[in-house]
Each structure stands twice: as C-alpha cells, then as structure tokens.
C-alpha cells in the first residue's frame, strides 16, 4: 500500500495481484479515481517512483509506465 499525504488528505493505493488487471493499470485507475473524487487535485504531487517501488515492492518500470500513461492522458 502506498500512502499519499496531500495537505490534510491521505490517500492509500492498494494493488490486487489476483484481479487480472495489470499492475500499472491498477495504479492508473486509482490515481484517476482519486482525481475524479477530489482526493487528489490538479497540481498535487504523486509519490516518487522510488517511493512507490519501495512501498509496493514492484518493478520501477511498472511505476514509470503508469506515470507515463497518466501524463499521456493529461493527468
């Protein structure tokens, strides 16, 4: 789980290895959800790729792929 603290808001990102959804897409979907429901706002910083890798024990390329996809989609 990754905990994102922004001002007084705290958001936790969870991964489900059994979901069948690729890990990078789970991250993308959770960030989009957080933006959609104003848990994250434009200009808020996501955790560094290094922090996500350490907290979730996933490959750095997975996090970078998720962040690139979010950037490509304008998030």
PDB file of C-alpha atoms in Angstrom:
ATOM      1  CA  UNK A   1       0.000   0.000   0.000  1.00  0.00           C
ATOM      2  CA  UNK A   2       1.221   3.482  -0.818  1.00  0.00           C
ATOM      3  CA  UNK A   3       0.029   6.321   1.380  1.00  0.00           C
ATOM      4  CA  UNK A   4      -0.136   9.712  -0.316  1.00  0.00           C
ATOM      5  CA  UNK A   5      -0.435  12.658   2.045  1.00  0.00           C
ATOM      6  CA  UNK A   6      -1.516  15.923   0.481  1.00  0.00           C
ATOM      7  CA  UNK A   7      -2.264  18.765   2.867  1.00  0.00           C
ATOM      8  CA  UNK A   8      -4.855  17.257   5.216  1.00  0.00           C
ATOM      9  CA  UNK A   9      -5.862  14.497   2.802  1.00  0.00           C
ATOM     10  CA  UNK A  10      -4.455  10.980   2.949  1.00  0.00           C
ATOM     11  CA  UNK A  11      -4.943   8.535   0.100  1.00  0.00           C
ATOM     12  CA  UNK A  12      -3.903   4.873   0.083  1.00  0.00           C
ATOM     13  CA  UNK A  13      -3.190   2.965  -3.108  1.00  0.00           C
ATOM     14  CA  UNK A  14      -3.626  -0.818  -2.987  1.00  0.00           C
ATOM     15  CA  UNK A  15      -2.694  -3.481  -5.524  1.00  0.00           C
ATOM     16  CA  UNK A  16      -4.596  -6.722  -6.052  1.00  0.00           C
ATOM     17  CA  UNK A  17      -2.395  -9.396  -7.621  1.00  0.00           C
ATOM     18  CA  UNK A  18      -5.436 -11.619  -8.191  1.00  0.00           C
ATOM     19  CA  UNK A  19      -7.531  -9.054 -10.068  1.00  0.00           C
ATOM     20  CA  UNK A  20      -6.205  -9.887 -13.522  1.00  0.00           C
ATOM     21  CA  UNK A  21      -5.657  -6.160 -14.143  1.00  0.00           C
ATOM     22  CA  UNK A  22      -2.035  -5.269 -14.908  1.00  0.00           C
ATOM     23  CA  UNK A  23      -0.290  -3.564 -12.014  1.00  0.00           C
ATOM     24  CA  UNK A  24       0.419  -0.364 -13.932  1.00  0.00           C
ATOM     25  CA  UNK A  25      -3.272  -0.072 -14.871  1.00  0.00           C
ATOM     26  CA  UNK A  26      -4.303  -0.535 -11.246  1.00  0.00           C
ATOM     27  CA  UNK A  27      -2.107   2.434 -10.338  1.00  0.00           C
ATOM     28  CA  UNK A  28      -3.513   4.480 -13.236  1.00  0.00           C
ATOM     29  CA  UNK A  29      -7.103   3.651 -12.269  1.00  0.00           C
ATOM     30  CA  UNK A  30      -6.551   4.524  -8.626  1.00  0.00           C
ATOM     31  CA  UNK A  31      -4.973   7.886  -9.431  1.00  0.00           C
ATOM     32  CA  UNK A  32      -7.840   8.689 -11.818  1.00  0.00           C
ATOM     33  CA  UNK A  33     -10.338   7.723  -9.127  1.00  0.00           C
ATOM     34  CA  UNK A  34      -8.571   9.966  -6.609  1.00  0.00           C
ATOM     35  CA  UNK A  35      -8.691  12.887  -9.055  1.00  0.00           C
ATOM     36  CA  UNK A  36     -12.314  12.234 -10.023  1.00  0.00           C
ATOM     37  CA  UNK A  37     -13.415  12.319  -6.380  1.00  0.00           C
ATOM     38  CA  UNK A  38     -11.183  15.287  -5.444  1.00  0.00           C
ATOM     39  CA  UNK A  39      -8.924  13.238  -3.205  1.00  0.00           C
ATOM     40  CA  UNK A  40      -6.137  14.496  -5.473  1.00  0.00           C
ATOM     41  CA  UNK A  41      -6.317  17.879  -7.128  1.00  0.00           C
ATOM     42  CA  UNK A  42      -4.544  19.346 -10.133  1.00  0.00           C
ATOM     43  CA  UNK A  43      -1.041  20.287  -9.037  1.00  0.00           C
ATOM     44  CA  UNK A  44      -0.831  17.708  -6.238  1.00  0.00           C
ATOM     45  CA  UNK A  45       2.324  15.648  -6.414  1.00  0.00           C
ATOM     46  CA  UNK A  46       2.238  11.900  -6.634  1.00  0.00           C
ATOM     47  CA  UNK A  47       4.810   9.935  -4.664  1.00  0.00           C
ATOM     48  CA  UNK A  48       8.118   9.452  -6.415  1.00  0.00           C
ATOM     49  CA  UNK A  49       8.536   6.278  -8.428  1.00  0.00           C
ATOM     50  CA  UNK A  50      11.205   5.241  -5.930  1.00  0.00           C
ATOM     51  CA  UNK A  51       8.781   5.596  -3.001  1.00  0.00           C
ATOM     52  CA  UNK A  52       6.106   3.568  -4.800  1.00  0.00           C
ATOM     53  CA  UNK A  53       8.636   0.849  -5.654  1.00  0.00           C
ATOM     54  CA  UNK A  54       9.786   0.649  -2.034  1.00  0.00           C
ATOM     55  CA  UNK A  55       6.273   0.655  -0.574  1.00  0.00           C
ATOM     56  CA  UNK A  56       4.668  -1.788  -3.014  1.00  0.00           C
ATOM     57  CA  UNK A  57       7.728  -3.914  -3.866  1.00  0.00           C
ATOM     58  CA  UNK A  58       7.085  -3.665  -7.603  1.00  0.00           C
ATOM     59  CA  UNK A  59       9.333  -3.089 -10.590  1.00  0.00           C
ATOM     60  CA  UNK A  60      10.345   0.543 -11.185  1.00  0.00           C
ATOM     61  CA  UNK A  61       9.395   0.202 -14.852  1.00  0.00           C
ATOM     62  CA  UNK A  62       5.829  -0.609 -13.798  1.00  0.00           C
ATOM     63  CA  UNK A  63       5.521   2.641 -11.873  1.00  0.00           C
ATOM     64  CA  UNK A  64       7.136   4.638 -14.660  1.00  0.00           C
ATOM     65  CA  UNK A  65       4.740   3.063 -17.174  1.00  0.00           C
ATOM     66  CA  UNK A  66       1.771   4.080 -15.011  1.00  0.00           C
ATOM     67  CA  UNK A  67       3.075   7.627 -14.615  1.00  0.00           C
ATOM     68  CA  UNK A  68       3.737   7.923 -18.367  1.00  0.00           C
ATOM     69  CA  UNK A  69       0.206   6.727 -19.096  1.00  0.00           C
ATOM     70  CA  UNK A  70      -1.246   9.271 -16.676  1.00  0.00           C
ATOM     71  CA  UNK A  71       0.809  12.013 -18.280  1.00  0.00           C
ATOM     72  CA  UNK A  72      -0.264  10.888 -21.758  1.00  0.00           C
ATOM     73  CA  UNK A  73      -3.900  11.111 -20.655  1.00  0.00           C
ATOM     74  CA  UNK A  74      -3.382  14.577 -19.208  1.00  0.00           C
ATOM     75  CA  UNK A  75      -3.396  13.752 -15.500  1.00  0.00           C
TER      76      UNK A  75
END
